[in-house]
Coordinates of C-alpha atoms in Angstrom, one line a residue:
M946 CA 91.4 101.9 135.6
K947 CA 92.1 104.1 132.5
R948 CA 95.8 105.6 133.2
A949 CA 98.3 106.1 129.9
S950 CA 95.4 107.8 128.1
D951 CA 93.7 109.9 131.4
Q952 CA 97.7 110.8 132.2
R953 CA 97.3 114.3 131.0
L954 CA 93.6 114.4 132.0
R955 CA 93.8 115.4 135.5
R956 CA 90.4 114.9 138.3
I957 CA 90.0 117.7 140.3
L958 CA 86.9 118.3 143.1
V959 CA 86.8 121.4 144.6
I960 CA 84.0 121.2 147.6
D961 CA 83.3 124.2 149.4
D962 CA 80.5 126.2 150.1
N963 CA 80.8 129.3 148.3
E964 CA 80.0 128.7 144.5
A965 CA 82.5 131.8 143.2
I966 CA 85.1 129.8 144.5
H967 CA 84.0 127.1 142.6
D968 CA 84.2 129.6 139.3
D969 CA 87.6 130.9 140.4
F970 CA 89.4 127.2 140.5
R971 CA 87.8 126.3 137.3
K972 CA 89.3 129.6 135.6
T973 CA 92.5 129.1 137.5
L974 CA 93.3 125.7 136.3
S975 CA 92.0 126.3 132.4
R976 CA 94.7 125.9 130.0
K977 CA 93.5 129.2 128.3
S978 CA 94.0 131.4 131.5
L979 CA 96.8 130.3 132.5
G980 CA 99.2 130.3 129.4
P981 CA 102.3 128.4 127.9
D982 CA 103.3 128.7 131.5
L983 CA 102.3 125.1 132.7
D984 CA 104.7 123.2 131.8
D985 CA 107.3 125.2 132.5
D986 CA 106.7 125.4 135.9
E987 CA 106.2 121.7 136.0
A988 CA 109.8 121.3 134.3
L989 CA 110.8 123.8 137.5
L990 CA 109.1 122.1 139.7
F991 CA 110.9 118.5 138.7
G992 CA 113.5 119.6 136.7
Y993 CA 113.4 118.3 133.3
Q994 CA 113.2 120.1 129.9
P995 CA 109.2 120.1 129.1
A996 CA 109.0 117.4 126.4
E997 CA 107.0 118.4 123.3
T998 CA 103.4 116.2 124.8
P999 CA 99.8 117.3 124.7
P1000 CA 98.8 120.4 127.7
T1001 CA 98.1 118.6 130.7
E1002 CA 93.8 119.8 131.7
F1003 CA 92.1 119.7 134.3
E1004 CA 88.7 118.2 135.0
I1005 CA 87.2 120.4 137.1
N1006 CA 83.3 119.3 139.3
A1007 CA 82.7 121.0 142.5
A1008 CA 80.5 120.7 145.2
S1009 CA 78.7 122.9 148.4
Q1010 CA 78.9 120.6 151.0
G1011 CA 81.0 118.2 152.4
H1012 CA 78.1 115.0 151.9
L1013 CA 77.7 116.2 148.7
G1014 CA 81.5 116.0 147.4
L1015 CA 81.6 112.3 149.0
E1016 CA 78.9 111.2 147.0
L1017 CA 80.8 112.6 143.7
V1018 CA 84.3 110.7 145.3
E1019 CA 81.4 107.2 145.6
A1020 CA 80.5 107.6 141.5
A1021 CA 83.9 108.1 140.6
M1022 CA 85.1 104.8 142.3
R1023 CA 81.5 103.0 141.1
E1024 CA 83.0 104.7 137.4
G1025 CA 87.1 102.8 137.9
R1026 CA 87.0 106.9 137.2
P1027 CA 88.2 108.4 140.4
Y1028 CA 89.5 112.0 141.5
Q1029 CA 93.0 112.4 142.3
L1030 CA 92.6 115.5 144.4
A1031 CA 90.3 117.2 146.2
F1032 CA 90.3 121.1 147.3
V1033 CA 88.3 120.9 151.1
D1034 CA 87.4 124.1 152.3
M1035 CA 87.7 124.5 156.4
R1036 CA 84.3 125.4 157.0
M1037 CA 81.5 125.0 155.1
P1038 CA 78.1 125.1 157.5
P1039 CA 75.6 124.2 158.2
G1040 CA 77.1 120.6 157.0
W1041 CA 80.3 118.4 157.9
D1042 CA 83.2 120.8 157.8
G1043 CA 86.4 120.4 156.7
V1044 CA 88.0 117.7 158.6
E1045 CA 85.1 116.0 158.5
T1046 CA 84.5 116.1 155.2
I1047 CA 88.1 114.8 154.6
S1048 CA 88.2 111.5 156.9
R1049 CA 84.9 110.7 154.9
L1050 CA 85.8 111.5 151.8
W1051 CA 89.7 108.6 152.9
E1052 CA 87.4 106.6 153.6
A1053 CA 85.2 106.0 150.2
D1054 CA 88.7 106.8 148.5
P1055 CA 92.1 106.6 150.5
A1056 CA 94.5 107.5 147.4
L1057 CA 92.3 111.4 147.4
Q1058 CA 95.4 113.7 147.7
V1059 CA 93.6 117.3 149.6
V1060 CA 94.2 120.5 149.3
I1061 CA 92.5 121.6 153.0
C1062 CA 91.7 125.7 152.0
T1063 CA 91.2 127.9 154.8
A1064 CA 91.8 132.0 155.5
Y1065 CA 91.7 131.0 159.4
S1066 CA 90.6 127.4 161.2
D1067 CA 89.5 126.1 163.8
Y1068 CA 92.1 124.0 164.2
S1069 CA 95.2 123.5 165.0
W1070 CA 97.3 122.1 162.5
D1071 CA 98.0 119.2 165.3
Q1072 CA 94.9 119.2 166.1
I1073 CA 94.5 118.0 162.6
V1074 CA 96.9 115.5 162.5
S1075 CA 95.8 114.4 165.6
K1076 CA 92.4 113.3 164.0
L1077 CA 93.4 112.4 160.2
G1078 CA 96.2 111.2 161.4
T1079 CA 100.5 112.5 159.3
T1080 CA 100.1 111.6 155.7
D1081 CA 101.6 112.9 152.7
Q1082 CA 98.3 112.9 151.3
L1083 CA 97.1 115.8 152.7
L1084 CA 98.7 120.0 152.1
I1085 CA 97.0 123.6 153.4
L1086 CA 96.0 127.3 150.8
K1087 CA 96.1 129.5 153.0
K1088 CA 93.4 131.9 151.5
P1089 CA 93.0 134.3 149.7
F1090 CA 95.6 131.6 147.3
D1091 CA 97.6 133.3 144.7
D1092 CA 97.3 131.6 140.7
A1093 CA 100.4 130.0 140.2
E1094 CA 100.0 128.3 144.1
V1095 CA 96.8 126.4 143.5
C1096 CA 98.3 125.7 139.8
Q1097 CA 102.1 124.1 141.3
L1098 CA 99.7 122.4 144.0
A1099 CA 96.4 121.3 140.6
F1100 CA 100.0 119.7 139.1
A1101 CA 102.2 118.5 141.6
M1102 CA 98.9 116.6 144.0
T1103 CA 97.7 115.2 140.5
E1104 CA 101.1 113.8 139.4
K1105 CA 101.8 111.8 142.3
W1106 CA 98.8 110.6 142.7
L1107 CA 99.3 108.7 139.2
V1108 CA 103.0 108.5 140.1
T1109 CA 101.9 106.5 143.4
Q1110 CA 99.1 104.2 140.8
Q1111 CA 101.7 103.5 138.7
A1112 CA 103.7 102.6 141.1
G1113 CA 101.1 101.0 142.4
I1114 CA 100.9 98.5 140.3
K1115 CA 104.1 97.6 139.0
M1116 CA 104.1 96.2 142.8
G1117 CA 101.4 94.1 141.6
E1118 CA 102.2 93.6 139.3
M1119 CA 105.7 92.4 141.0
E1120 CA 103.9 90.5 143.1
S1121 CA 102.1 89.1 140.4
L1122 CA 105.8 87.8 138.7
V1123 CA 106.6 86.5 142.3
D1124 CA 103.6 84.8 143.0
R1125 CA 104.2 82.7 139.5
R1126 CA 107.5 82.3 140.1
T1127 CA 106.6 81.3 143.4
A1128 CA 103.9 78.3 142.4
E1129 CA 106.8 77.2 139.4
L1130 CA 109.3 76.7 141.7
R1131 CA 107.1 75.0 144.2
E1132 CA 105.5 72.8 141.4
M1133 CA 109.4 72.3 140.4
A1134 CA 110.1 70.9 143.8
L1135 CA 107.2 68.7 143.7
H1136 CA 107.7 67.3 140.5
D1137 CA 110.3 65.2 138.4
M1138 CA 111.3 66.9 135.6
L1139 CA 112.1 64.2 132.7
T1140 CA 108.6 63.3 133.4
G1141 CA 106.4 65.4 135.1
L1142 CA 105.4 62.9 138.0
P1143 CA 105.5 63.9 141.3
N1144 CA 108.4 63.5 142.7
R1145 CA 109.4 61.7 146.3
L1146 CA 108.4 64.8 148.0
F1147 CA 105.4 65.3 146.9
F1148 CA 104.6 61.3 146.8
N1149 CA 105.9 61.3 150.6
D1150 CA 103.2 63.9 151.5
L1151 CA 100.3 62.9 149.8
L1152 CA 101.8 59.2 151.8
A1153 CA 101.3 61.1 155.4
R1154 CA 97.8 62.4 154.6
T1155 CA 96.9 58.9 153.5
I1156 CA 97.9 57.2 156.3
A1157 CA 96.2 60.1 158.7
L1158 CA 93.0 59.8 157.6
H1159 CA 93.3 55.6 157.0
G1160 CA 93.8 56.4 161.2
R1161 CA 90.5 58.3 161.5
D1162 CA 88.6 55.7 159.3
P1163 CA 90.3 51.8 159.1
R1164 CA 87.9 50.5 156.1
R1165 CA 89.9 53.1 154.3
M1166 CA 92.5 50.8 153.3
F1167 CA 95.6 51.8 150.4
A1168 CA 98.7 49.9 149.2
V1169 CA 102.2 51.4 148.1
L1170 CA 103.9 49.7 144.6
F1171 CA 107.2 50.2 144.1
L1172 CA 108.4 49.7 140.5
D1173 CA 111.7 49.3 139.1
F1174 CA 112.4 48.1 135.9
D1175 CA 114.7 45.6 134.9
R1176 CA 118.3 46.0 133.1
F1177 CA 117.2 49.6 132.5
K1178 CA 121.5 50.6 133.0
I1179 CA 121.7 48.4 130.0
V1180 CA 119.4 50.4 128.4
N1181 CA 121.8 53.6 128.8
D1182 CA 125.6 52.1 128.5
S1183 CA 124.5 50.7 125.1
L1184 CA 121.9 53.2 124.1
G1185 CA 122.9 55.8 125.3
H1186 CA 121.3 58.4 128.0
Q1187 CA 119.4 60.4 125.2
I1188 CA 117.5 57.3 124.8
G1189 CA 117.8 56.1 128.1
D1190 CA 115.3 59.5 129.2
K1191 CA 112.3 59.4 126.7
L1192 CA 112.2 55.7 126.6
L1193 CA 111.2 56.7 131.2
I1194 CA 109.1 59.2 129.6
S1195 CA 107.4 57.1 127.5
I1196 CA 107.0 54.7 130.5
A1197 CA 105.8 57.4 132.8
A1198 CA 103.7 58.7 130.1
R1199 CA 102.4 54.5 130.5
L1200 CA 101.8 54.5 133.8
R1201 CA 99.9 57.6 134.2
G1202 CA 97.8 55.7 130.9
V1203 CA 97.3 52.5 133.3
L1204 CA 96.3 54.9 136.3
R1205 CA 93.4 56.5 134.4
K1206 CA 92.0 53.4 133.5
A1207 CA 88.4 53.2 134.8
D1208 CA 87.6 49.7 134.2
F1209 CA 91.0 48.3 136.2
V1210 CA 90.2 48.4 139.8
A1211 CA 87.8 50.6 141.6
S1212 CA 90.5 52.4 143.6
M1213 CA 93.1 53.5 140.5
A1214 CA 90.6 56.2 139.6
D1215 CA 92.7 57.4 142.9
G1216 CA 96.2 56.0 142.4
T1217 CA 99.1 58.1 141.8
A1218 CA 102.4 57.7 140.8
A1219 CA 105.8 58.9 141.6
R1220 CA 109.3 59.4 140.0
V1221 CA 111.7 59.3 142.8
G1222 CA 114.9 59.0 141.6
G1223 CA 116.7 56.8 138.2
D1224 CA 114.5 53.6 136.7
E1225 CA 112.1 53.9 140.6
F1226 CA 108.7 54.3 140.3
L1227 CA 105.8 54.4 143.1
V1228 CA 102.1 53.7 143.0
L1229 CA 99.8 55.1 145.9
L1230 CA 96.1 52.7 145.7
D1231 CA 93.8 54.7 147.5
G1232 CA 91.0 54.0 148.6
M1233 CA 90.6 50.5 148.0
K1234 CA 87.5 47.8 149.0
Q1235 CA 90.0 45.6 149.5
Q1236 CA 92.8 44.5 150.0
H1237 CA 94.0 41.8 147.4
E1238 CA 93.4 44.6 145.0
A1239 CA 96.9 45.9 145.1
I1240 CA 97.3 42.6 143.9
R1241 CA 94.7 43.0 140.7
V1242 CA 97.4 46.4 140.0
A1243 CA 100.1 44.1 140.5
E1244 CA 99.5 42.1 138.0
R1245 CA 98.3 44.2 135.2
L1246 CA 101.8 46.4 135.7
L1247 CA 103.4 43.7 135.3
S1248 CA 101.6 43.2 131.9
V1249 CA 100.9 46.5 130.8
M1250 CA 104.6 47.4 131.1
A1251 CA 106.1 44.6 129.7
E1252 CA 105.1 45.4 126.1
P1253 CA 108.1 46.9 124.0
Y1254 CA 108.6 51.0 123.6
E1255 CA 109.3 52.2 120.4
V1256 CA 111.8 54.8 120.6
D1257 CA 112.9 56.6 118.1
D1258 CA 114.2 53.7 115.5
H1259 CA 115.0 51.5 118.7
T1260 CA 112.1 48.7 120.1
I1261 CA 113.2 48.3 123.8
K1262 CA 111.8 45.9 125.8
S1263 CA 111.9 47.1 129.4
T1264 CA 110.0 44.4 132.1
V1265 CA 109.6 45.6 135.8
S1266 CA 109.9 44.1 139.3
I1267 CA 107.5 45.6 141.7
G1268 CA 107.7 45.6 145.6
V1269 CA 104.2 45.2 147.5
T1270 CA 102.8 46.3 151.2
T1271 CA 99.5 47.5 151.8
S1272 CA 98.1 49.6 155.2
A1273 CA 96.9 46.0 156.2
L1274 CA 100.5 46.5 158.5
P1275 CA 100.5 49.1 160.9
Y1276 CA 102.2 51.8 159.3
A1277 CA 103.1 54.6 161.5
S1278 CA 105.2 56.7 158.3
P1279 CA 106.0 57.0 154.8
D1280 CA 109.3 56.0 154.9
E1281 CA 108.4 52.5 157.0
M1282 CA 106.1 51.9 154.3
I1283 CA 108.5 53.2 151.3
R1284 CA 111.5 51.3 153.5
D1285 CA 109.0 47.9 153.1
A1286 CA 108.0 48.7 150.0
D1287 CA 111.4 48.9 148.2
T1288 CA 113.0 45.3 150.1
A1289 CA 110.1 44.1 148.8
M1290 CA 110.7 45.0 145.2
Y1291 CA 113.8 43.6 145.7
R1292 CA 113.3 40.5 147.0
A1293 CA 111.4 39.9 143.1
K1294 CA 114.5 40.7 142.2
A1295 CA 116.5 38.6 143.6
A1296 CA 113.4 36.1 143.0
G1297 CA 113.8 36.0 139.1
K1298 CA 113.0 40.1 137.4
N1299 CA 109.7 40.6 136.0
R1300 CA 107.2 39.6 138.8
F1301 CA 106.0 41.4 142.1
V1302 CA 106.4 40.0 145.5
V1303 CA 104.3 41.3 148.8
F1304 CA 105.7 42.5 151.9
D1305 CA 105.2 40.2 155.3
S1306 CA 107.7 40.8 158.5
R1307 CA 109.6 38.3 158.1
M1308 CA 111.7 40.5 154.9
H1309 CA 112.0 43.6 157.6
E1310 CA 114.0 41.2 160.1
N1311 CA 115.7 39.5 157.7
V1312 CA 117.0 43.2 155.9
L1313 CA 117.8 44.4 160.0
A1314 CA 119.3 41.3 160.2
R1315 CA 121.4 42.1 156.9
L1316 CA 121.5 45.7 157.7
A1317 CA 123.4 44.6 161.9
M1318 CA 125.8 42.4 159.4
E1319 CA 127.1 45.0 157.1
N1320 CA 128.2 47.7 159.9
D1321 CA 129.8 44.7 161.8
L1322 CA 131.7 43.5 158.4
R1323 CA 132.2 46.9 157.7
L1324 CA 134.7 46.4 161.3
A1325 CA 136.0 43.2 161.1
V1326 CA 139.5 44.5 159.4
D1327 CA 140.1 46.8 161.5
D1328 CA 139.0 44.9 164.7
D1329 CA 141.1 42.0 163.0
Q1330 CA 138.7 39.9 162.7
L1331 CA 139.2 38.3 159.5
R1332 CA 141.2 34.9 159.5
L1333 CA 143.1 33.3 157.2
V1334 CA 143.0 29.5 156.4
Y1335 CA 144.4 27.5 153.9
Q1336 CA 143.8 24.1 151.9
P1337 CA 146.4 21.5 150.1
I1338 CA 146.2 21.7 147.0
V1339 CA 148.0 18.1 146.1
S1340 CA 149.6 16.0 142.9
L1341 CA 147.3 13.8 142.1
E1342 CA 150.3 11.6 140.6
S1343 CA 153.1 12.4 143.8
G1344 CA 150.6 12.5 146.0
C1345 CA 152.7 15.8 146.7
V1346 CA 151.4 18.9 148.2
R1347 CA 152.1 21.6 145.2
G1348 CA 150.7 24.5 147.2
F1349 CA 148.3 26.6 149.6
E1350 CA 145.4 28.5 148.3
A1351 CA 144.5 31.3 151.0
L1352 CA 140.8 30.9 152.0
V1353 CA 139.7 34.2 153.8
R1354 CA 137.3 33.5 157.9
W1355 CA 135.5 35.3 160.1
Q1356 CA 135.2 35.1 163.5
H1357 CA 132.4 37.2 164.5
P1358 CA 132.8 38.1 168.4
T1359 CA 129.4 37.2 169.5
K1360 CA 128.8 35.3 166.9
G1361 CA 131.2 33.3 166.5
V1362 CA 132.6 31.8 163.0
V1363 CA 130.2 33.3 160.3
S1364 CA 130.0 31.4 156.9
P1365 CA 131.9 32.9 153.1
L1366 CA 128.8 32.0 151.6
D1367 CA 126.7 34.8 153.6
F1368 CA 129.3 37.6 154.6
I1369 CA 130.9 37.3 150.8
P1370 CA 128.0 38.5 148.4
L1371 CA 127.5 40.6 150.9
A1372 CA 131.3 42.3 150.5
E1373 CA 130.6 42.3 147.3
E1374 CA 127.4 44.0 146.9
I1375 CA 128.5 46.8 150.0
G1376 CA 132.4 46.7 148.2
M1377 CA 134.0 45.5 151.3
I1378 CA 135.1 42.8 149.7
V1379 CA 138.1 45.4 148.1
A1380 CA 140.0 46.0 151.6
I1381 CA 139.4 42.5 152.0
G1382 CA 140.9 40.8 149.6
E1383 CA 144.0 43.7 150.2
W1384 CA 144.1 42.2 153.7
V1385 CA 144.1 38.2 152.5
L1386 CA 146.6 39.1 149.9
R1387 CA 149.1 41.0 152.2
E1388 CA 148.6 38.8 155.3
A1389 CA 148.8 35.4 152.7
C1390 CA 152.0 36.8 151.4
L1391 CA 153.6 37.2 155.2
E1392 CA 152.6 33.9 156.1
L1393 CA 154.5 32.8 153.0
A1394 CA 156.8 34.2 153.4
R1395 CA 158.0 32.9 157.2
W1396 CA 157.3 29.4 155.8
R1397 CA 159.4 29.8 152.8
S1398 CA 161.9 30.7 155.2
L1399 CA 161.8 27.3 156.5
P1400 CA 163.9 24.1 155.2
D1401 CA 162.5 22.6 152.8
L1402 CA 160.0 25.4 151.8
G1403 CA 161.7 27.7 149.8
D1404 CA 159.6 27.1 146.8
L1405 CA 155.7 26.3 148.5
C1406 CA 153.4 28.7 146.9
V1407 CA 150.0 29.9 147.7
S1408 CA 146.8 30.8 145.0
V1409 CA 144.2 34.3 146.8
N1410 CA 141.5 34.9 145.4
L1411 CA 140.6 38.0 143.2
S1412 CA 136.7 39.4 143.0
R1413 CA 135.7 41.4 140.2
K1414 CA 135.5 44.3 142.6
Q1415 CA 139.3 44.2 142.6
L1416 CA 139.4 43.9 138.5
V1417 CA 138.4 47.7 138.5
C1418 CA 140.2 49.4 141.4
P1419 CA 142.1 51.8 139.6
N1420 CA 146.1 51.1 141.3
L1421 CA 144.8 47.1 141.8
V1422 CA 148.0 46.3 139.4
E1423 CA 150.8 48.4 141.6
R1424 CA 149.2 47.3 145.0
I1425 CA 149.9 43.7 144.3
N1426 CA 152.9 44.3 143.6
D1427 CA 153.8 46.7 146.7
I1428 CA 152.3 43.9 148.5
I1429 CA 154.4 40.6 147.1
Q1430 CA 158.1 43.0 147.4
Q1431 CA 156.9 44.3 151.1
A1432 CA 156.7 40.7 151.7
G1433 CA 159.4 39.6 150.0
L1434 CA 158.6 37.2 148.1
P1435 CA 159.0 36.5 143.9
T1436 CA 155.8 38.0 142.3
S1437 CA 156.2 33.6 140.4
A1438 CA 155.1 32.7 144.6
I1439 CA 151.6 34.0 144.5
K1440 CA 148.5 32.8 142.0
L1441 CA 146.0 34.8 141.8
E1442 CA 142.9 33.6 141.2
I1443 CA 139.3 35.0 139.3
T1444 CA 136.2 34.0 137.9
E1445 CA 135.0 33.3 134.8
N1446 CA 131.6 35.7 135.1
A1447 CA 134.3 39.0 136.4
I1448 CA 136.2 38.5 133.8
M1449 CA 132.9 38.5 131.4
E1450 CA 131.9 41.6 132.4
D1451 CA 134.0 43.6 131.2
M1452 CA 136.3 42.2 128.6
D1453 CA 138.5 44.4 126.8
H1454 CA 139.0 46.4 130.1
A1455 CA 140.0 42.6 132.5
V1456 CA 142.6 41.3 129.8
T1457 CA 144.2 44.4 130.0
I1458 CA 144.5 44.7 133.9
L1459 CA 145.1 40.6 133.9
N1460 CA 148.1 41.1 131.6
Q1461 CA 149.6 43.7 133.3
I1462 CA 149.2 40.7 136.4
R1463 CA 150.9 38.4 134.1
D1464 CA 153.5 40.7 133.3
L1465 CA 154.6 41.4 136.7
G1466 CA 155.3 37.4 136.7
I1467 CA 151.5 36.2 139.1
D1468 CA 149.8 32.7 137.6
L1469 CA 146.7 32.8 137.0
H1470 CA 144.2 30.9 137.2
I1471 CA 140.7 30.5 136.0
D1472 CA 138.1 29.9 139.6
D1473 CA 134.7 27.7 139.3
F1474 CA 135.7 26.9 135.6
G1475 CA 132.3 25.4 134.1
T1476 CA 129.9 27.6 135.6
G1477 CA 129.7 31.2 133.8
Y1478 CA 128.9 32.8 130.9
S1479 CA 132.9 32.5 128.9
S1480 CA 133.1 31.7 125.9
L1481 CA 135.3 28.8 124.8
S1482 CA 136.0 31.1 122.1
C1483 CA 137.8 33.6 124.2
L1484 CA 139.4 32.3 125.9
H1485 CA 142.5 31.5 123.9
R1486 CA 142.2 35.4 125.4
F1487 CA 143.3 35.3 128.8
P1488 CA 146.7 35.2 130.1
V1489 CA 145.8 32.7 132.5
V1490 CA 148.3 29.9 133.1
G1491 CA 145.3 27.0 134.7
I1492 CA 141.7 26.2 135.4
K1493 CA 140.5 25.2 138.2
I1494 CA 137.0 22.8 137.5
D1495 CA 134.1 23.8 139.7
R1496 CA 133.5 21.5 142.8
S1497 CA 129.2 21.1 141.3
F1498 CA 130.9 18.9 138.4
I1499 CA 133.1 17.3 140.9
N1500 CA 130.7 15.8 143.0
N1501 CA 128.7 14.3 141.0
V1502 CA 131.5 13.4 138.0
T1503 CA 131.3 9.5 140.1
D1504 CA 127.4 9.3 139.5
N1505 CA 126.0 10.9 136.5
P1506 CA 128.0 10.3 132.9
D1507 CA 126.8 14.1 132.1
Y1508 CA 128.7 15.7 134.8
A1509 CA 131.8 12.9 134.3
A1510 CA 131.5 13.6 130.5
V1511 CA 131.7 17.4 131.1
V1512 CA 134.6 17.2 133.1
N1513 CA 136.8 14.5 131.0
A1514 CA 136.0 17.8 127.8
I1515 CA 137.1 20.5 130.1
V1516 CA 140.8 18.3 130.4
T1517 CA 140.7 17.6 127.2
L1518 CA 140.2 21.9 125.9
A1519 CA 143.1 22.2 128.8
K1520 CA 145.9 20.3 127.4
N1521 CA 144.8 21.3 124.2
L1522 CA 145.3 24.5 125.5
R1523 CA 148.6 23.9 127.5
L1524 CA 146.8 24.9 130.5
G1525 CA 146.9 23.4 133.9
L1526 CA 144.1 22.0 135.9
I1527 CA 143.0 21.8 139.5
A1528 CA 139.9 19.9 140.7
E1529 CA 138.3 21.3 144.4
G1530 CA 135.9 20.3 145.8
V1531 CA 137.4 16.1 146.2
E1532 CA 135.8 14.3 149.0
T1533 CA 135.8 10.5 148.4
V1534 CA 138.3 7.9 146.5
D1535 CA 136.4 7.4 144.0
Q1536 CA 136.5 10.7 142.5
M1537 CA 140.1 11.3 143.3
S1538 CA 140.8 8.2 141.2
M1539 CA 138.7 8.9 138.6
L1540 CA 140.3 12.6 138.1
R1541 CA 143.8 11.0 137.8
D1542 CA 142.4 8.5 135.5
M1543 CA 141.7 11.7 133.3
G1544 CA 144.5 13.6 133.5
C1545 CA 143.3 16.0 136.1
D1546 CA 147.1 18.3 137.2
L1547 CA 146.2 18.9 140.7
A1548 CA 143.4 18.7 142.7
Q1549 CA 142.6 20.1 146.4
G1550 CA 139.6 19.1 149.1
Y1551 CA 138.0 17.3 152.3
Y1552 CA 139.7 13.7 151.1
F1553 CA 143.5 15.4 151.2
Q1554 CA 142.5 18.1 154.1
R1555 CA 139.6 20.5 155.2
P1556 CA 141.0 24.1 155.2
L1557 CA 143.5 24.9 157.8
P1558 CA 144.9 27.2 160.2
S1559 CA 148.3 29.0 159.6
D1560 CA 150.3 26.8 162.5
Q1561 CA 148.1 23.3 161.8
A1562 CA 149.4 24.7 157.6
L1563 CA 153.1 24.8 158.4
V1564 CA 153.2 21.0 160.1
Y1565 CA 150.9 19.7 157.3
A1566 CA 153.3 21.8 154.4
Q1567 CA 157.2 20.1 156.4
S1568 CA 155.3 16.4 157.1
Q1569 CA 154.6 17.0 153.7
A1570 CA 158.3 18.4 152.6
G1571 CA 160.3 15.0 151.8
M1572 CA 157.9 14.4 149.5
N1573 CA 158.2 16.8 147.9
S1574 CA 161.9 17.3 147.7
G1575 CA 161.6 14.2 146.6
M1576 CA 159.2 15.3 143.5
R1577 CA 161.9 18.0 143.1
L1578 CA 164.5 16.0 142.7
H1579 CA 162.6 14.1 140.2
E1580 CA 161.6 17.1 138.5
S1581 CA 165.9 17.7 137.9
N1582 CA 166.6 15.4 137.0
S1583 CA 164.1 14.9 133.8
G1584 CA 164.6 18.8 133.4
A1585 CA 160.6 19.7 133.6
S1586 CA 161.3 21.5 136.9
K1587 CA 158.7 24.3 136.5
P1588 CA 157.3 26.5 139.8
S1589 CA 153.7 27.0 138.7
L1590 CA 151.4 24.8 141.1
L1591 CA 150.2 23.2 137.8
H1592 CA 152.8 21.6 136.4

């Protein structure tokens, strides 16, 4: 439909059985007969100054009967040049009257403006409204009519038609814009903005439909693969998040490329990948003919995704761990299937990364058991389920007790004693180790304060383990000092042990914190020495007074010359660095004798005593008090009295 070029040309249809009336309308609405006053009338009517624009012109067409007028209106609509206004006579025998004509005209063109021309009427206004309805598209012009009134009606009604059409066009444009923006927002809601892949919401919907189709046709097999890229955090931490984002974009592009390869597997044409967060991706394989096709896909992905990526000036190699589950298991919801694929993926990571694992029902049982233990562990501290046991640390030279190591045990209300090997790694993973570690330190300090108040036990010391999670707590040093002070102990009474792995995760930060702890007067020991990845060249940086040889070396020291050589080297290293030495896990007299001959200072293990509850540990300490007193007297006479366990 033409708009701007036709705004000054108004099309008007006159329907009247008197052809003289046709001529009257043409004369009245011609610019020549109206002269220059029409623009003035327009300005007066609409309240603005007349602009220097081309004059308004009216194209007048006429019909002598209603059905002929209808034909003209229909033809105009087909041509895309509709009439804006129709002047319709009320009485036009022998054909349709004005009401019938108008009704037919509006069926052909609902937007047509109409003026009824009548000197008298067979219909009242109420009757007209009852037949044509209430509308602002209909006015009445009484005969004989005034030229000015005709001109004003012609201009006003055609102007109204134009404004209405323009408003409709604007509204259409707005609706189109809204539709387009809604589609864009929907696209944003269903796709990952970084990689352009479908997101979890999109994937869930697609997987739900796939599960439903499988329910109707079990022969239609499918699988879900959960991908997590190994050591991706290292890329972000070392090269920055911008490089990490570009790597993710490259990963997504490669993943899309793999899923489009026609010669990969037959089902890959139906493969869909989605990014679900961070460096995690999901793949849906639909329409498989056999379940093992999912394994072929996983093998292919391991190979292709492990090829190096070129990102800016960096060559990055990133392997992937994949969890696989298939429609062979009875899944009812997307969440269940994604959960199991996720579980299998974590099993792949735990098995060494860069591999895939296919989910089985035993994994889910293990996850449920682990979840139950996690929930129980969160209650253990508040419900007073934790206990401390104390293992003596003995001098290999004198046999005297030099102190105890405090070890935590979990007395579960229904399962009994839970092994630390089961709950300590879990506590580390879920962050509960911070609360547990603080509880252990507080309980050990309170118990030690009670012991030291007794005769001959005033110099007794206790060692407490410090986890890597605690090491990154912002108020660690203040909390340690507060707990020791609240127990009324000197800081020298507590020894803290930390593994070399925990120190090496962030060595600069660890050295700073350990120096602050050492400044409090607390001795520090490296626990499980020899099992981590510390560099001997860095050992001198750590403010430690001693090291503990891991039990894995002690277990084999008498049977394997290689282990004996390693232990002897550690003893020599400790002496050269002026560090005390504790051997843990001593179980036989031969192990004890060999360690003593090598020059090891202290030891602990079942050979001397198993970990004891606090009351039994106290009895054990008191039974050794005489030997300890003798040892202290000897040290005093020799001028070699030192408070540390390691001297």
